[in-house]
Amino acid sequence: MAQTPRFVPDLSAEDLARTQLNGLKWTVAHAFAGSPFYRERLNDEGLEPGDIKGLDDLGRLPFTSANDLKEGYPLPLLSVPQQDVVRIHASSGTTGKRKVLSYTQKDIEVWKDMFARCYELAGLTVLDRVQICVGYGLWTAGSGFQLGCERFGAMAVPVGPGLLDIQLQLLTDLATTCLCSTASMALLLGEEVERQGLRDKLALKKCIFGSEAHTPKMRRRFEQALGLDESFDIAGMTELYGPGTGIECQAHEGIHYWADLYILEILDPATMAPVAPGEVGEMVVTTLCKEASPLIRYRTRDLSRLLPSSCACGCSLPRHDKILGRSDDMIIFRGVNIYPGQIAAVFEKFPAVSSEYQIQLTREQGLDHMLIQVERRPGDTAGQDPATAKAMEAEISKQILVRTEVRILDPGELPRTFSKTRRVLDERDKDG
Ligand code: ZN
């Protein structure tokens, strides 16, 4: 019988702390020695590698950001001689230049192992057939899913995104058992499978999906349409190797992340101080063995929170929640930090409304006012609107501890754009 290898380490708290401290010391010394950018940044703070004596010293290190990647274009943060770089990947910058990240051979090997851990936590074996429907080339996604699959020992079916007919043909002919895609691609495939009545011809059991916001409703929908046993939210970003920096386990309560390979801090984006364990804040990452483009306190702008308790699956690696939004979208409302994702999460409990909403902030007589406009579910009539709005206001007040006004609109009434939808309109300054 085929043996499925193990990649997920079992580390005691002491072992993990020791690994993190050694990695932190190594990273600061490596970046200081190899990168003029990091040397200058550390010099500015009056810091030298020898100053890092304990994990608490992490908080003394300066932050890095997407802007530093832009300014260092084309090979930002480079901390090794160029001859040691074996590959680059890039992500699209939302404005201007791409973010380019370099990899040494060792970086690629670490990434493969990280990704192999993902397949292991999702419960795959070497007998699984893994159809990879994400972007190849400059993007990290395709090669990450494929290299990890090969390292793990399952069979990779590398298709790339789109190509609906080919996807369906390979899903049926090759009896693919695991789909790797974005949530919206899984939904698209699911709807096509239903339309063509192919569900009984599929052998799919799992889907590993990531890289974009999804709602529980959307997830249940594609799980059901594709006849899946379960699906797994995978984490990752180009700056931090690529996808595969963490994944849900079969308990489906948060994302285990590889704390032996990078340190995750959750900080208040307004003050950059650590939030209390379990509170929402910005994810800030420091790599522990990344050679070509190491990250020191890199501000991801993604919001999440740590899940402090231990997981039912038995895996000792810590967990964070799914991505709850972007720190740029944080609202400070009557002294409370609020994220649009928290409000959207309340909507999940109300089937009478859709997922389209907009938050408008104004100031009236010196007092902040929040108006939440949300669309009624298509097909329903307006009769229940006042009662639904009242119930939603009460639920938001209970969950987030702020008073708001909810207004329910007709389906399609809110503006739609092709780019990222603007969820928050902050007009408080205008009112003076
Ligand atoms: Zn778990």
Short mmCIF file of C-alpha atoms and ligand atoms in Angstrom, two decimals:
data_model
loop_
_atom_site.label_atom_id
_atom_site.label_comp_id
_atom_site.label_asym_id
_atom_site.label_seq_id
_atom_site.Cartn_x
_atom_site.Cartn_y
_atom_site.Cartn_z
CA MET A 1 0.00 0.00 0.00
CA ALA A 2 1.28 3.46 -0.89
CA GLN A 3 2.73 5.37 2.03
CA THR A 4 1.75 8.99 2.47
CA PRO A 5 4.70 10.95 3.88
CA ARG A 6 4.38 13.42 6.75
CA PHE A 7 5.39 17.06 6.45
CA VAL A 8 3.56 18.80 9.33
CA PRO A 9 5.93 19.02 12.33
CA ASP A 10 4.79 18.42 15.91
CA LEU A 11 6.53 21.08 18.00
CA SER A 12 6.27 21.81 21.71
CA ALA A 13 5.85 25.46 22.71
CA GLU A 14 9.50 25.50 23.86
CA ASP A 15 10.79 24.02 20.59
CA LEU A 16 8.72 26.50 18.58
CA ALA A 17 10.00 29.47 20.60
CA ARG A 18 13.60 28.30 20.17
CA THR A 19 13.12 27.82 16.41
CA GLN A 20 11.58 31.28 16.13
CA LEU A 21 14.37 33.00 18.07
CA ASN A 22 17.11 31.28 16.07
CA GLY A 23 15.30 32.16 12.82
CA LEU A 24 14.78 35.77 13.86
CA LYS A 25 18.47 36.18 14.76
CA TRP A 26 19.51 34.57 11.50
CA THR A 27 17.12 36.71 9.40
CA VAL A 28 18.23 40.02 10.90
CA ALA A 29 21.93 39.12 10.51
CA HIS A 30 21.38 37.83 6.96
CA ALA A 31 19.40 40.88 5.84
CA PHE A 32 21.86 43.28 7.51
CA ALA A 33 24.83 41.63 5.80
CA GLY A 34 23.27 41.11 2.37
CA SER A 35 20.85 43.99 1.75
CA PRO A 36 21.81 47.69 1.64
CA PHE A 37 18.10 48.48 2.10
CA TYR A 38 17.77 46.53 5.34
CA ARG A 39 21.19 47.71 6.64
CA GLU A 40 20.15 51.33 6.22
CA ARG A 41 16.73 50.70 7.77
CA LEU A 42 18.28 49.01 10.82
CA ASN A 43 20.99 51.67 11.10
CA ASP A 44 18.28 54.34 11.14
CA GLU A 45 16.86 52.68 14.26
CA GLY A 46 20.32 52.33 15.80
CA LEU A 47 19.99 48.54 15.65
CA GLU A 48 22.56 45.84 14.86
CA PRO A 49 22.03 42.09 14.54
CA GLY A 50 23.57 41.54 17.99
CA ASP A 51 20.72 43.52 19.57
CA ILE A 52 18.28 40.67 18.91
CA LYS A 53 18.54 38.59 22.07
CA GLY A 54 14.98 37.44 22.66
CA LEU A 55 11.65 37.20 20.80
CA ASP A 56 10.54 40.40 22.57
CA ASP A 57 13.15 42.28 20.53
CA LEU A 58 10.99 41.71 17.44
CA GLY A 59 8.96 44.75 18.52
CA ARG A 60 12.05 46.99 18.20
CA LEU A 61 12.51 46.21 14.50
CA PRO A 62 11.27 48.65 11.85
CA PHE A 63 8.31 47.76 9.60
CA THR A 64 8.47 47.10 5.87
CA SER A 65 5.60 47.63 3.45
CA ALA A 66 4.44 47.24 -0.13
CA ASN A 67 5.90 50.67 -0.77
CA ASP A 68 9.41 49.34 -0.02
CA LEU A 69 8.85 46.66 -2.67
CA LYS A 70 7.86 49.32 -5.17
CA GLU A 71 10.88 51.49 -4.41
CA GLY A 72 13.28 48.55 -4.68
CA TYR A 73 11.92 47.49 -8.09
CA PRO A 74 12.90 45.31 -9.95
CA LEU A 75 14.52 43.12 -7.24
CA PRO A 76 13.43 44.58 -3.89
CA LEU A 77 14.76 43.38 -0.50
CA LEU A 78 17.41 41.30 -2.30
CA SER A 79 19.70 39.90 0.41
CA VAL A 80 21.80 37.37 -1.55
CA PRO A 81 24.18 37.73 -4.54
CA GLN A 82 22.16 37.74 -7.77
CA GLN A 83 23.85 34.50 -8.89
CA ASP A 84 22.01 32.68 -6.07
CA VAL A 85 18.56 33.68 -7.35
CA VAL A 86 16.98 30.84 -9.33
CA ARG A 87 13.51 32.30 -9.95
CA ILE A 88 11.30 35.33 -9.54
CA HIS A 89 7.53 35.61 -9.18
CA ALA A 90 5.42 38.73 -9.32
CA SER A 91 1.97 39.90 -8.36
CA SER A 92 0.08 42.74 -9.94
CA GLY A 93 0.49 46.01 -8.11
CA THR A 94 -2.94 47.63 -7.84
CA THR A 95 -1.19 50.89 -8.73
CA GLY A 96 1.92 51.04 -10.89
CA LYS A 97 4.78 48.53 -10.76
CA ARG A 98 4.44 44.84 -9.99
CA LYS A 99 5.73 43.41 -6.74
CA VAL A 100 8.65 41.17 -7.73
CA LEU A 101 10.02 38.64 -5.23
CA SER A 102 13.18 36.55 -5.67
CA TYR A 103 13.79 32.93 -4.66
CA THR A 104 16.95 30.92 -4.02
CA GLN A 105 16.89 27.16 -4.53
CA LYS A 106 16.46 26.76 -0.76
CA ASP A 107 13.47 29.17 -0.79
CA ILE A 108 11.83 26.98 -3.44
CA GLU A 109 12.47 23.84 -1.35
CA VAL A 110 10.95 25.46 1.77
CA TRP A 111 7.92 26.53 -0.25
CA LYS A 112 7.42 22.97 -1.58
CA ASP A 113 7.49 21.61 1.98
CA MET A 114 5.05 24.28 3.19
CA PHE A 115 2.67 23.37 0.43
CA ALA A 116 3.05 19.63 1.04
CA ARG A 117 1.90 20.36 4.62
CA CYS A 118 -1.28 21.87 3.16
CA TYR A 119 -2.18 18.72 1.25
CA GLU A 120 -1.44 16.69 4.39
CA LEU A 121 -3.71 18.79 6.65
CA ALA A 122 -6.46 18.58 4.02
CA GLY A 123 -6.28 14.81 4.43
CA LEU A 124 -5.01 13.91 0.95
CA THR A 125 -2.95 10.79 0.23
CA VAL A 126 -0.50 9.92 -2.56
CA LEU A 127 -3.43 8.30 -4.38
CA ASP A 128 -5.21 11.63 -4.83
CA ARG A 129 -5.46 13.36 -8.21
CA VAL A 130 -5.16 17.10 -7.91
CA GLN A 131 -6.55 19.37 -10.65
CA ILE A 132 -4.88 22.77 -10.49
CA CYS A 133 -7.06 25.51 -11.99
CA VAL A 134 -5.14 28.64 -10.95
CA GLY A 135 -2.78 30.98 -12.80
CA TYR A 136 0.66 29.84 -13.93
CA GLY A 137 3.65 31.92 -15.03
CA LEU A 138 4.52 35.07 -13.14
CA TRP A 139 1.86 34.30 -10.54
CA THR A 140 2.87 32.16 -7.58
CA ALA A 141 -0.34 30.17 -7.47
CA GLY A 142 0.09 27.56 -10.23
CA SER A 143 3.66 26.57 -9.51
CA GLY A 144 3.03 26.56 -5.75
CA PHE A 145 0.10 24.15 -5.99
CA GLN A 146 2.01 21.95 -8.44
CA LEU A 147 5.42 21.81 -6.71
CA GLY A 148 3.74 21.08 -3.39
CA CYS A 149 1.60 18.34 -4.93
CA GLU A 150 4.65 16.66 -6.44
CA ARG A 151 6.63 16.96 -3.21
CA PHE A 152 3.67 15.47 -1.33
CA GLY A 153 3.47 12.64 -3.85
CA ALA A 154 -0.06 13.01 -5.20
CA MET A 155 -0.74 13.34 -8.95
CA ALA A 156 -0.85 16.87 -10.32
CA VAL A 157 -3.19 17.70 -13.21
CA PRO A 158 -1.98 21.20 -14.17
CA VAL A 159 -4.66 22.96 -16.22
CA GLY A 160 -4.54 26.64 -15.26
CA PRO A 161 -7.53 28.95 -14.91
CA GLY A 162 -10.56 29.13 -17.21
CA LEU A 163 -10.84 26.49 -19.99
CA LEU A 164 -14.17 25.24 -18.70
CA ASP A 165 -14.62 22.44 -21.25
CA ILE A 166 -11.14 21.03 -20.65
CA GLN A 167 -11.63 21.26 -16.88
CA LEU A 168 -14.85 19.26 -17.07
CA GLN A 169 -13.34 16.67 -19.43
CA LEU A 170 -10.34 16.08 -17.16
CA LEU A 171 -12.48 16.06 -14.01
CA THR A 172 -14.49 13.18 -15.44
CA ASP A 173 -11.90 11.27 -17.56
CA LEU A 174 -9.09 11.38 -14.99
CA ALA A 175 -11.42 11.00 -11.99
CA THR A 176 -9.84 13.98 -10.25
CA THR A 177 -10.38 13.85 -6.48
CA CYS A 178 -9.23 17.32 -5.42
CA LEU A 179 -9.87 20.66 -7.09
CA CYS A 180 -7.56 23.65 -6.49
CA SER A 181 -9.05 26.97 -7.54
CA THR A 182 -10.46 30.28 -6.41
CA ALA A 183 -13.86 30.17 -4.71
CA SER A 184 -15.49 31.88 -7.69
CA MET A 185 -13.95 29.37 -10.14
CA ALA A 186 -15.26 26.49 -7.98
CA LEU A 187 -18.70 28.10 -8.09
CA LEU A 188 -18.53 28.52 -11.87
CA LEU A 189 -17.49 24.88 -12.35
CA GLY A 190 -20.20 23.75 -9.93
CA GLU A 191 -22.90 25.58 -11.85
CA GLU A 192 -21.67 24.08 -15.13
CA VAL A 193 -21.59 20.58 -13.63
CA GLU A 194 -25.24 21.07 -12.56
CA ARG A 195 -26.25 22.47 -15.93
CA GLN A 196 -24.74 19.51 -17.81
CA GLY A 197 -25.88 16.97 -15.18
CA LEU A 198 -22.33 15.66 -14.63
CA ARG A 199 -22.30 15.27 -10.87
CA ASP A 200 -22.58 11.48 -10.87
CA LYS A 201 -19.63 11.25 -13.26
CA LEU A 202 -17.30 13.12 -10.89
CA ALA A 203 -14.95 11.60 -8.30
CA LEU A 204 -14.31 14.94 -6.58
CA LYS A 205 -14.14 14.85 -2.78
CA LYS A 206 -12.30 18.01 -1.80
CA CYS A 207 -11.60 21.52 -2.97
CA ILE A 208 -8.69 23.68 -1.82
CA PHE A 209 -9.58 27.28 -2.53
CA GLY A 210 -8.04 30.63 -1.77
CA SER A 211 -6.85 34.05 -2.84
CA GLU A 212 -10.09 35.97 -2.58
CA ALA A 213 -12.89 36.86 -0.24
CA HIS A 214 -15.67 34.30 -0.02
CA THR A 215 -18.79 33.96 2.06
CA PRO A 216 -20.05 30.84 3.85
CA LYS A 217 -23.11 30.92 1.54
CA MET A 218 -20.90 30.80 -1.54
CA ARG A 219 -18.83 27.98 -0.08
CA ARG A 220 -21.85 25.80 0.77
CA ARG A 221 -23.15 26.42 -2.73
CA PHE A 222 -20.08 25.10 -4.60
CA GLU A 223 -19.57 22.23 -2.13
CA GLN A 224 -23.10 21.07 -2.86
CA ALA A 225 -22.94 21.64 -6.65
CA LEU A 226 -19.69 19.68 -6.99
CA GLY A 227 -20.76 16.96 -4.54
CA LEU A 228 -17.77 17.58 -2.24
CA ASP A 229 -17.18 16.05 1.19
CA GLU A 230 -15.41 19.23 2.33
CA SER A 231 -13.40 22.25 1.23
CA PHE A 232 -10.33 24.00 2.63
CA ASP A 233 -9.47 27.69 2.75
CA ILE A 234 -5.75 28.11 1.96
CA ALA A 235 -3.71 31.20 2.88
CA GLY A 236 -0.75 32.86 1.22
CA MET A 237 0.68 35.86 -0.58
CA THR A 238 3.45 36.44 -3.11
CA GLU A 239 5.59 38.35 -0.61
CA LEU A 240 5.62 35.31 1.68
CA TYR A 241 6.64 32.61 -0.86
CA GLY A 242 3.12 32.37 -2.35
CA PRO A 243 0.03 30.32 -1.49
CA GLY A 244 0.50 27.58 1.09
CA THR A 245 1.52 29.61 4.16
CA GLY A 246 -1.33 27.98 6.05
CA ILE A 247 -4.56 26.04 5.55
CA GLU A 248 -7.69 24.88 7.33
CA CYS A 249 -7.52 21.40 8.82
CA GLN A 250 -10.37 18.88 8.86
CA ALA A 251 -11.82 20.50 11.99
CA HIS A 252 -12.55 23.58 9.78
CA GLU A 253 -12.08 26.04 12.63
CA GLY A 254 -9.47 28.49 11.40
CA ILE A 255 -6.23 28.25 9.46
CA HIS A 256 -3.13 26.53 10.84
CA TYR A 257 -0.05 28.52 9.87
CA TRP A 258 3.62 27.58 9.80
CA ALA A 259 4.90 29.42 12.86
CA ASP A 260 8.25 27.62 12.59
CA LEU A 261 8.84 29.35 9.22
CA TYR A 262 7.45 32.83 9.90
CA ILE A 263 6.28 34.87 12.88
CA LEU A 264 2.79 36.35 12.65
CA GLU A 265 2.00 39.46 14.69
CA ILE A 266 -1.54 40.87 14.89
CA LEU A 267 -1.29 44.64 15.40
CA ASP A 268 -3.75 47.49 15.71
CA PRO A 269 -3.36 49.25 12.32
CA ALA A 270 -3.98 52.64 13.92
CA THR A 271 -1.32 52.37 16.65
CA MET A 272 0.82 49.40 15.47
CA ALA A 273 0.66 48.01 19.01
CA PRO A 274 -0.23 44.32 19.54
CA VAL A 275 -3.95 43.66 20.02
CA ALA A 276 -5.17 41.34 22.78
CA PRO A 277 -5.12 37.63 21.82
CA GLY A 278 -8.23 36.90 19.75
CA GLU A 279 -8.83 40.54 18.73
CA VAL A 280 -8.87 41.59 15.06
CA GLY A 281 -5.85 43.44 13.70
CA GLU A 282 -3.43 43.68 10.79
CA MET A 283 -1.27 40.65 9.98
CA VAL A 284 2.43 41.54 10.11
CA VAL A 285 4.91 38.81 9.12
CA THR A 286 8.62 38.15 9.69
CA THR A 287 10.25 35.25 7.85
CA LEU A 288 12.64 32.91 9.67
CA CYS A 289 14.65 31.25 6.87
CA LYS A 290 13.80 33.09 3.64
CA GLU A 291 17.05 33.85 1.82
CA ALA A 292 16.52 35.90 -1.35
CA SER A 293 13.82 38.37 -0.21
CA PRO A 294 13.45 38.04 3.57
CA LEU A 295 10.60 39.93 5.23
CA ILE A 296 11.08 41.83 8.48
CA ARG A 297 7.78 42.97 10.03
CA TYR A 298 6.10 43.22 6.64
CA ARG A 299 2.70 44.93 6.82
CA THR A 300 0.34 42.73 4.80
CA ARG A 301 -2.69 45.09 5.23
CA ASP A 302 -4.80 41.93 5.68
CA LEU A 303 -6.95 41.71 8.79
CA SER A 304 -7.40 38.58 10.85
CA ARG A 305 -7.14 37.41 14.44
CA LEU A 306 -5.36 34.64 16.30
CA LEU A 307 -7.44 31.71 17.57
CA PRO A 308 -5.69 31.12 20.89
CA SER A 309 -7.15 27.75 21.96
CA SER A 310 -5.75 24.40 20.77
CA CYS A 311 -7.35 22.68 17.77
CA ALA A 312 -9.50 19.56 17.88
CA CYS A 313 -7.44 18.01 15.05
CA GLY A 314 -4.41 17.63 17.33
CA CYS A 315 -2.04 19.70 15.17
CA SER A 316 0.18 21.76 17.49
CA LEU A 317 0.78 24.61 15.03
CA PRO A 318 -1.18 27.78 15.88
CA ARG A 319 -4.20 29.10 13.98
CA HIS A 320 -5.47 32.38 12.65
CA ASP A 321 -8.98 33.17 11.41
CA LYS A 322 -9.73 33.60 7.72
CA ILE A 323 -8.88 36.98 6.18
CA LEU A 324 -11.52 39.41 7.48
CA GLY A 325 -10.72 42.40 5.25
CA ARG A 326 -8.07 45.03 4.56
CA SER A 327 -6.70 47.39 7.19
CA ASP A 328 -7.20 50.31 4.76
CA ASP A 329 -10.93 49.72 5.24
CA MET A 330 -10.83 50.02 9.03
CA ILE A 331 -13.33 52.51 10.45
CA ILE A 332 -12.83 54.29 13.75
CA PHE A 333 -16.41 54.97 14.82
CA ARG A 334 -17.09 56.64 18.17
CA GLY A 335 -13.72 55.36 19.38
CA VAL A 336 -14.34 51.73 18.32
CA ASN A 337 -12.23 50.01 15.61
CA ILE A 338 -14.65 48.41 13.15
CA TYR A 339 -13.95 46.37 10.02
CA PRO A 340 -16.51 46.05 7.22
CA GLY A 341 -16.08 42.26 7.40
CA GLN A 342 -17.51 42.26 10.93
CA ILE A 343 -20.67 43.92 9.68
CA ALA A 344 -20.91 41.61 6.65
CA ALA A 345 -20.65 38.65 9.04
CA VAL A 346 -23.84 39.83 10.78
CA PHE A 347 -25.67 39.83 7.42
CA GLU A 348 -25.04 36.09 7.13
CA LYS A 349 -27.73 35.56 9.79
CA PHE A 350 -30.37 37.36 7.72
CA PRO A 351 -31.51 35.40 4.66
CA ALA A 352 -33.83 38.28 3.66
CA VAL A 353 -30.85 40.41 2.52
CA SER A 354 -28.14 39.84 -0.09
CA SER A 355 -24.39 40.30 0.34
CA GLU A 356 -24.39 43.72 -1.39
CA TYR A 357 -24.02 46.53 1.10
CA GLN A 358 -22.52 49.95 1.64
CA ILE A 359 -21.56 51.80 4.82
CA GLN A 360 -21.92 55.57 4.94
CA LEU A 361 -20.40 57.63 7.75
CA THR A 362 -21.50 61.18 8.45
CA ARG A 363 -21.19 63.60 11.34
CA GLU A 364 -24.32 65.28 12.65
CA GLN A 365 -24.01 67.91 15.36
CA GLY A 366 -20.60 66.59 16.32
CA LEU A 367 -21.79 63.00 16.60
CA ASP A 368 -20.77 60.18 14.23
CA HIS A 369 -23.61 58.45 12.41
CA MET A 370 -23.39 55.16 10.54
CA LEU A 371 -25.91 54.28 7.84
CA ILE A 372 -25.74 50.72 6.49
CA GLN A 373 -27.53 50.19 3.20
CA VAL A 374 -28.09 46.61 2.12
CA GLU A 375 -30.08 45.10 -0.73
CA ARG A 376 -33.14 42.91 -0.26
CA ARG A 377 -32.83 39.34 -1.59
CA PRO A 378 -34.10 39.18 -5.20
CA GLY A 379 -37.71 37.95 -5.43
CA ASP A 380 -38.81 39.12 -1.97
CA THR A 381 -41.28 41.97 -1.40
CA ALA A 382 -40.62 45.08 0.66
CA GLY A 383 -43.23 44.37 3.34
CA GLN A 384 -40.82 42.92 5.89
CA ASP A 385 -38.12 45.58 5.38
CA PRO A 386 -38.77 47.66 8.53
CA ALA A 387 -38.81 44.58 10.79
CA THR A 388 -35.65 43.15 9.18
CA ALA A 389 -33.84 46.49 9.49
CA LYS A 390 -34.77 46.72 13.20
CA ALA A 391 -33.56 43.16 13.84
CA MET A 392 -30.28 43.84 12.03
CA GLU A 393 -29.68 47.02 14.02
CA ALA A 394 -30.22 45.07 17.23
CA GLU A 395 -27.85 42.27 16.13
CA ILE A 396 -25.09 44.75 15.13
CA SER A 397 -25.49 46.52 18.45
CA LYS A 398 -25.17 43.17 20.25
CA GLN A 399 -22.18 41.90 18.22
CA ILE A 400 -20.14 45.05 17.59
CA LEU A 401 -21.46 47.29 20.38
CA VAL A 402 -22.31 50.29 18.20
CA ARG A 403 -25.59 51.95 17.26
CA THR A 404 -26.26 52.11 13.52
CA GLU A 405 -29.11 52.75 11.12
CA VAL A 406 -29.93 49.99 8.63
CA ARG A 407 -31.82 50.76 5.43
CA ILE A 408 -32.96 48.04 3.05
CA LEU A 409 -32.87 48.79 -0.67
CA ASP A 410 -34.26 47.13 -3.77
CA PRO A 411 -32.04 44.49 -5.44
CA GLY A 412 -29.56 46.19 -7.81
CA GLU A 413 -30.01 49.64 -6.24
CA LEU A 414 -26.43 49.95 -4.96
CA PRO A 415 -23.83 50.95 -7.55
CA ARG A 416 -21.78 48.08 -9.08
CA THR A 417 -18.25 48.52 -10.34
CA PHE A 418 -15.87 46.11 -12.05
CA SER A 419 -13.03 47.09 -9.74
CA LYS A 420 -13.08 46.43 -6.01
CA THR A 421 -16.42 47.61 -4.68
CA ARG A 422 -16.17 50.62 -2.42
CA ARG A 423 -17.89 49.45 0.77
CA VAL A 424 -17.27 52.45 2.96
CA LEU A 425 -18.09 56.09 2.23
CA ASP A 426 -16.59 58.22 4.96
CA GLU A 427 -18.09 61.70 4.68
CA ARG A 428 -17.42 62.83 8.22
CA ASP A 429 -14.77 65.42 7.29
CA LYS A 430 -17.10 67.08 4.81
CA ASP A 431 -19.58 67.88 7.56
CA GLY A 432 -16.77 69.70 9.36
ZN ZN B 1 -6.69 21.75 13.30
#
